[in-house]
Amino acid sequence: MTDWRQHPHRRFNPLIREWVLVSPHRTQRPWQGQVERHPQPAGQIYDPNCYLCPGNERARGARNPNYEHTFVFENDFAAMRPETPFFESDQGGLMTVRSERGVCRVVCFSPDHSLTLSRMTRPDIRRVVDVWAEQYFELSGIDWLNYVQIFENRGEMMGCSNPHPHCQIWANEALPNEIAKEQEVQAEYHANHSSCLLCDYFALERKAGERLVCENDEFAAFVPFWAVWPFETLVASKAHATGLDELDPSQRDGLADILKRVTTRYDNLFETSFPYTMGFHQRPTDGQAHQEWHLHIHFYPPLLRSATVRKFMVGYEMLASPQRDITAEGAAERLRGVSERHYLNEGAHET
Ligand code: H2U
Ligand code: ZN
């Protein structure tokens, strides 16, 4: 068989039924030595001007408590609101509109303004995992909310407005586009195979090993076969779980551990606070069992070659199809090659 890794090819993403063009011949030239290092220092622990730091006033006048670990509040500039009245209209399927209700919250991971998930301790990340599970559980109990999206935007490059460690939760009535795609595919796979698409995919990946980044007893992180972003990863539980609320205490510890390790590897890759958008995909909260859903996390980081050289989704990618030069296997190898001790914590004891 022709070595497909040497030649341009397309890979299929079975989760959303879309193709990515891979051009490995363009990166046959090896990485030209070490990446230039300009280690980015950690910032200040407290910023009097930060609207997420403990005790500070937010943009609309509310004041944050002096929280010690995590803090959740309703987004002051929510993209969706619970009280929006119902309306809909349609003009021949060409101009269709429908009201959308939702709940938007912000979750602060830590009172320490200078931290990131990568530099928080495992017990502190575990507290964040518990908050995510609680929020998912609470919002899933509101009958008109059918999906809960938990996501973190990190870094200015990703449009994050504030370096304070935090994430957002948007829960709403309709299934968002990406979820609707994954829902359809997983349901169909489950019906046809009597097994879970991601359980079966992970079994293949664990056998192959070459796209594995790191793992513990409960979770594994891979550069998915169909990755689009250079160092994209997919993190998922080894045991089948449809949502965060199904994770037992040791799985929650496992999740905290894998998040710390993946984000540390990211930061160490270019000795920078590695920007990304990450988020959980889990079963819709429409009251159905959704056994076909396998809880997973997508990390979509834009960096390509250094702390400043990023990938853009432009040109051919906007008009035709996503494309990548560095293969998923090459990216996984690079991520496996970096330390799990954070470059800012050199020599320090890590928990
Ligand atoms: P990002 O950094 O991902 O943009 O998230 C910050 C969120 O915090 C953003 O959605 C909200 C913004 O609306 N916010 C408040 O709720 N209160 C504030 O005082 C400022 C920002
Ligand atoms: Zn802050």
Coordinates of C-alpha atoms and ligand atoms in Angstrom, one line a residue:
M1 CA 0.0 0.0 0.0
T2 CA 1.2 3.5 -0.8
D3 CA 2.3 5.3 2.4
W4 CA -0.5 7.7 2.7
R5 CA 1.3 9.6 5.4
Q6 CA 3.7 11.0 2.7
H7 CA 1.1 12.1 0.3
P8 CA -1.8 14.6 0.3
H9 CA -4.9 13.0 1.5
R10 CA -8.3 13.8 3.1
R11 CA -9.3 12.5 6.5
F12 CA -12.9 12.1 7.5
N13 CA -14.3 13.4 10.8
P14 CA -17.0 10.9 11.7
L15 CA -18.3 13.0 14.6
I16 CA -19.5 15.9 12.3
R17 CA -19.2 14.2 8.9
E18 CA -16.7 16.6 7.5
W19 CA -13.4 16.2 5.7
V20 CA -10.0 17.8 6.4
L21 CA -7.3 18.0 3.7
V22 CA -3.8 16.9 5.0
S23 CA -0.7 17.9 3.1
P24 CA 2.2 16.2 5.0
H25 CA 4.7 16.7 2.1
R26 CA 4.8 20.4 3.0
T27 CA 6.3 19.7 6.4
Q28 CA 8.7 16.9 5.4
R29 CA 11.4 19.4 6.3
P30 CA 11.9 18.8 10.0
W31 CA 11.4 21.4 12.7
Q32 CA 14.3 23.8 12.2
G33 CA 16.0 23.2 15.5
Q34 CA 14.5 24.5 18.8
V35 CA 11.8 27.0 18.8
E36 CA 13.0 30.4 19.9
R37 CA 12.2 30.8 23.6
H38 CA 10.8 33.9 25.1
P39 CA 9.3 32.5 28.3
Q40 CA 6.3 34.5 29.3
P41 CA 6.2 35.3 33.0
A42 CA 3.3 34.9 35.3
G43 CA 1.4 38.0 36.1
Q44 CA 0.1 39.6 39.3
I45 CA -1.9 37.6 41.9
Y46 CA -4.5 40.4 42.3
D47 CA -5.5 43.1 39.8
P48 CA -7.5 46.0 41.2
N49 CA -8.9 46.6 37.8
C50 CA -10.0 43.0 37.1
Y51 CA -13.8 42.4 37.2
L52 CA -13.3 38.8 38.2
C53 CA -10.9 39.2 41.1
P54 CA -12.4 38.8 44.6
G55 CA -13.9 41.9 46.2
N56 CA -13.8 43.9 43.0
E57 CA -16.8 45.6 41.3
R58 CA -18.0 44.3 38.0
A59 CA -18.9 46.4 34.9
R60 CA -22.5 46.8 35.9
G61 CA -22.0 47.5 39.6
A62 CA -22.3 44.1 41.2
R63 CA -19.5 43.3 43.6
N64 CA -17.7 40.0 43.7
P65 CA -17.5 38.3 47.2
N66 CA -14.1 37.5 48.7
Y67 CA -14.3 34.0 47.3
E68 CA -11.6 31.5 48.3
H69 CA -11.8 28.9 45.6
T70 CA -14.4 29.1 42.8
F71 CA -17.1 31.7 42.1
V72 CA -20.1 31.5 39.7
F73 CA -22.3 34.5 38.6
E74 CA -24.9 35.3 36.0
N75 CA -23.2 37.0 33.0
D76 CA -23.8 40.7 33.3
F77 CA -23.9 40.9 29.5
A78 CA -25.7 37.6 28.8
A79 CA -26.0 36.6 25.1
M80 CA -29.4 34.9 26.0
R81 CA -31.9 35.6 28.7
P82 CA -34.5 33.4 30.5
E83 CA -37.3 36.0 30.0
T84 CA -37.1 36.5 26.3
P85 CA -40.7 36.3 24.9
F86 CA -41.6 33.6 22.3
F87 CA -41.8 34.6 18.6
E88 CA -41.2 33.0 15.3
S89 CA -41.6 33.7 11.6
D90 CA -40.7 32.1 8.3
Q91 CA -40.8 33.4 4.7
G92 CA -40.7 30.4 2.5
G93 CA -37.8 28.9 4.4
L94 CA -35.6 31.7 3.2
M95 CA -35.9 34.0 6.2
T96 CA -36.6 32.0 9.3
V97 CA -36.4 33.4 12.8
R98 CA -37.2 32.0 16.2
S99 CA -36.7 33.4 19.7
E100 CA -34.1 31.8 21.9
R101 CA -34.1 31.7 25.7
G102 CA -31.0 30.9 27.7
V103 CA -28.9 31.2 30.8
C104 CA -25.4 32.5 30.7
R105 CA -23.0 32.3 33.6
V106 CA -19.3 32.9 34.3
V107 CA -17.2 30.6 36.5
C108 CA -14.0 31.9 38.1
F109 CA -11.6 29.0 38.7
S110 CA -9.5 30.6 41.4
P111 CA -9.2 33.9 43.2
D112 CA -5.6 34.1 42.0
H113 CA -5.5 36.4 38.9
S114 CA -2.2 35.0 37.7
L115 CA -3.1 31.4 37.5
T116 CA -4.2 29.2 34.6
L117 CA -5.6 25.6 34.7
S118 CA -2.1 24.4 33.9
R119 CA -0.6 26.0 37.0
M120 CA -3.4 25.3 39.4
T121 CA -3.0 22.3 41.8
R122 CA -5.0 19.1 41.1
P123 CA -7.2 19.6 44.2
D124 CA -8.1 23.1 43.0
I125 CA -8.8 21.9 39.5
R126 CA -10.9 19.2 41.1
R127 CA -13.1 21.9 42.7
V128 CA -13.6 23.4 39.3
V129 CA -14.6 20.0 37.9
D130 CA -17.2 19.7 40.8
V131 CA -18.5 23.2 39.9
W132 CA -18.9 22.2 36.2
A133 CA -20.7 19.0 37.2
E134 CA -23.0 20.9 39.7
Q135 CA -23.8 23.5 37.1
Y136 CA -24.5 20.9 34.4
F137 CA -26.8 19.1 36.9
E138 CA -28.6 22.2 38.0
L139 CA -29.2 23.6 34.5
S140 CA -30.2 20.2 33.2
G141 CA -33.1 20.3 35.7
I142 CA -34.6 23.4 34.1
D143 CA -37.0 21.9 31.7
W144 CA -36.8 24.4 28.9
L145 CA -33.0 24.3 28.7
N146 CA -32.0 21.5 26.3
Y147 CA -28.2 22.0 26.1
V148 CA -25.5 23.2 28.4
Q149 CA -22.3 24.4 26.8
I150 CA -19.3 24.8 29.1
F151 CA -16.4 26.5 27.4
E152 CA -13.2 28.3 28.2
N153 CA -11.6 30.9 25.9
R154 CA -8.0 31.5 26.9
G155 CA -5.8 34.2 25.6
E156 CA -6.3 37.4 23.7
M157 CA -5.7 35.6 20.5
M158 CA -9.0 33.7 21.1
G159 CA -10.9 36.9 22.0
C160 CA -10.7 36.3 25.7
S161 CA -11.5 39.5 27.5
N162 CA -9.6 38.9 30.7
P163 CA -6.6 36.7 31.8
H164 CA -8.3 35.9 35.2
P165 CA -8.8 32.1 35.1
H166 CA -12.5 31.6 34.2
C167 CA -14.9 29.9 31.8
Q168 CA -18.4 30.5 30.6
I169 CA -21.6 28.5 30.6
W170 CA -24.3 29.1 28.0
A171 CA -27.4 26.9 28.3
N172 CA -30.3 27.3 25.9
E173 CA -33.4 25.9 24.3
A174 CA -32.2 24.7 20.8
L175 CA -29.3 22.3 20.1
P176 CA -26.4 24.4 18.9
N177 CA -25.0 23.5 15.4
E178 CA -22.0 21.5 16.5
I179 CA -24.0 19.5 19.0
A180 CA -26.8 18.8 16.5
K181 CA -24.2 17.3 14.1
E182 CA -22.6 15.2 16.8
Q183 CA -26.0 14.2 18.1
E184 CA -27.2 12.9 14.8
V185 CA -24.0 10.9 14.1
Q186 CA -23.7 9.3 17.5
A187 CA -27.4 8.4 17.6
E188 CA -27.1 6.8 14.1
Y189 CA -23.9 4.9 15.0
H190 CA -25.5 3.7 18.3
A191 CA -28.5 2.4 16.5
N192 CA -26.5 0.6 13.8
H193 CA -23.7 -0.9 15.9
S194 CA -25.2 -1.2 19.4
S195 CA -22.1 0.5 20.6
C196 CA -20.8 4.0 21.2
L197 CA -19.0 5.8 18.3
L198 CA -16.4 7.4 20.6
C199 CA -15.9 4.2 22.7
D200 CA -15.1 2.4 19.5
Y201 CA -12.9 5.2 18.2
F202 CA -10.9 5.4 21.4
A203 CA -10.3 1.7 21.4
L204 CA -8.7 2.1 17.9
E205 CA -6.7 5.0 19.1
R206 CA -5.4 3.2 22.2
K207 CA -4.3 0.3 20.0
A208 CA -2.6 2.6 17.5
G209 CA -0.9 4.7 20.2
E210 CA 0.7 7.2 17.8
R211 CA -1.9 10.0 18.4
L212 CA -2.0 9.6 22.2
V213 CA -0.7 12.6 24.1
C214 CA -1.2 11.4 27.7
E215 CA -3.5 9.3 29.8
N216 CA -4.4 8.2 33.3
D217 CA -6.7 5.5 34.6
E218 CA -9.8 7.4 33.8
F219 CA -9.1 9.8 30.9
A220 CA -7.0 9.9 27.7
A221 CA -6.0 12.8 25.5
F222 CA -5.4 12.3 21.7
V223 CA -4.7 14.5 18.7
P224 CA -7.7 13.2 16.8
F225 CA -7.1 11.5 13.5
W226 CA -9.1 14.2 11.8
A227 CA -7.7 17.2 13.7
V228 CA -8.0 20.6 12.0
W229 CA -6.1 22.9 14.4
P230 CA -2.3 22.1 14.6
F231 CA -2.3 20.9 18.2
E232 CA -6.0 20.1 18.6
T233 CA -6.8 17.5 21.2
L234 CA -9.7 15.4 22.1
V235 CA -10.0 14.4 25.8
A236 CA -12.4 11.7 26.9
S237 CA -13.3 9.4 29.6
K238 CA -12.2 5.8 29.2
A239 CA -15.4 4.4 30.6
H240 CA -18.6 5.4 28.8
A241 CA -20.3 8.4 30.5
T242 CA -22.9 10.6 28.8
G243 CA -22.3 13.7 31.0
L244 CA -20.3 15.3 33.8
D245 CA -23.0 14.4 36.3
E246 CA -22.2 10.7 35.8
L247 CA -18.5 10.9 36.8
D248 CA -17.7 9.3 40.1
P249 CA -15.1 10.9 42.5
S250 CA -12.1 9.0 41.0
Q251 CA -13.2 10.0 37.4
R252 CA -13.4 13.6 38.5
D253 CA -9.9 13.4 39.9
G254 CA -8.8 11.8 36.6
L255 CA -10.4 14.7 34.7
A256 CA -8.6 17.3 36.9
D257 CA -5.3 15.4 36.3
I258 CA -5.6 15.1 32.6
L259 CA -6.6 18.8 32.2
K260 CA -3.6 19.9 34.2
R261 CA -1.3 17.7 32.1
V262 CA -2.7 18.6 28.7
T263 CA -2.6 22.4 29.4
T264 CA 0.9 22.1 30.9
R265 CA 2.1 20.4 27.8
Y266 CA 0.5 23.1 25.7
D267 CA 2.2 25.9 27.7
N268 CA 5.5 24.1 27.6
L269 CA 5.4 23.7 23.8
F270 CA 6.3 27.4 23.2
E271 CA 6.9 28.5 26.8
T272 CA 3.8 30.7 26.6
S273 CA 0.4 30.9 28.1
F274 CA -1.0 28.8 25.3
P275 CA -4.2 30.2 23.9
Y276 CA -7.1 27.9 23.1
T277 CA -10.9 27.5 23.1
M278 CA -11.8 24.4 25.0
G279 CA -15.2 23.0 25.8
F280 CA -17.3 20.0 26.9
H281 CA -19.6 18.1 24.6
Q282 CA -22.1 16.0 26.5
R283 CA -25.6 14.7 26.3
P284 CA -28.4 17.3 25.6
T285 CA -30.4 18.1 28.7
D286 CA -33.8 17.4 27.0
G287 CA -34.7 14.7 29.5
Q288 CA -33.8 11.7 27.2
A289 CA -31.2 9.1 28.3
H290 CA -28.9 9.8 25.3
Q291 CA -26.8 6.6 25.8
E292 CA -25.2 7.4 22.4
W293 CA -23.4 10.4 23.9
H294 CA -19.9 10.1 25.1
L295 CA -18.6 13.0 27.3
H296 CA -15.6 14.6 25.7
I297 CA -13.6 17.8 25.6
H298 CA -12.3 19.6 22.5
F299 CA -9.3 21.7 22.7
Y300 CA -8.9 24.0 19.7
P301 CA -5.6 26.0 20.0
P302 CA -4.6 28.3 17.1
L303 CA -0.8 28.3 17.6
L304 CA 1.3 26.7 14.9
R305 CA 5.0 27.4 15.2
S306 CA 5.7 29.7 18.1
A307 CA 4.1 31.9 20.7
T308 CA 3.1 34.3 17.9
V309 CA 2.8 32.3 14.7
R310 CA -0.8 31.0 14.5
K311 CA -2.9 29.2 12.0
F312 CA -5.6 31.2 10.2
M313 CA -8.7 29.6 8.8
V314 CA -8.6 31.7 5.6
G315 CA -8.5 31.3 1.8
Y316 CA -9.1 27.7 0.8
E317 CA -10.2 26.9 4.3
M318 CA -13.0 29.5 4.3
L319 CA -14.1 28.8 0.8
A320 CA -13.5 25.1 0.4
S321 CA -12.2 22.9 3.2
P322 CA -10.0 23.0 6.3
Q323 CA -6.4 22.0 5.6
R324 CA -3.3 21.2 7.7
D325 CA 0.4 20.5 7.0
I326 CA 1.7 19.0 10.2
T327 CA 0.0 15.6 10.6
A328 CA -2.0 14.6 13.7
E329 CA 0.7 12.0 14.3
G330 CA 3.5 14.7 14.1
A331 CA 1.6 17.0 16.5
A332 CA 1.0 14.2 19.0
E333 CA 4.7 13.3 18.9
R334 CA 5.6 16.9 19.7
L335 CA 3.1 17.1 22.5
R336 CA 4.4 13.8 24.0
G337 CA 8.0 15.2 23.7
V338 CA 7.4 18.1 26.2
S339 CA 7.6 18.0 29.9
E340 CA 4.6 17.8 32.3
R341 CA 6.4 20.1 34.7
H342 CA 5.3 23.6 33.9
Y343 CA 8.1 25.9 32.7
L344 CA 7.1 28.5 35.3
N345 CA 7.2 26.0 38.1
E346 CA 10.7 24.7 37.4
G347 CA 12.1 23.1 40.6
A348 CA 8.9 23.7 42.5
H349 CA 6.9 20.9 44.0
E350 CA 3.7 20.2 42.1
T351 CA 0.5 18.8 43.4
Ligands
H2U1 P1 -14.5 36.0 28.1 O1 -13.3 36.4 28.7 O2 -14.5 34.6 27.6 O3 -15.0 37.0 27.1 O4 -15.6 35.9 29.3 C1 -15.9 37.0 30.1 C2 -17.4 37.1 30.3 O5 -17.6 37.9 31.4 C3 -18.0 37.8 29.1 O6 -19.0 37.0 28.6 C4 -18.7 38.8 31.2 C5 -18.7 39.1 29.7 O7 -20.0 39.3 29.3 N1 -18.6 39.9 32.1 C6 -19.5 40.1 33.1 O8 -20.4 39.3 33.2 N2 -19.4 41.1 34.0 C7 -18.4 42.1 33.9 O9 -18.3 42.9 34.7 C8 -17.4 42.0 32.8 C9 -17.5 40.8 31.9
ZN2 ZN -8.5 39.0 38.3

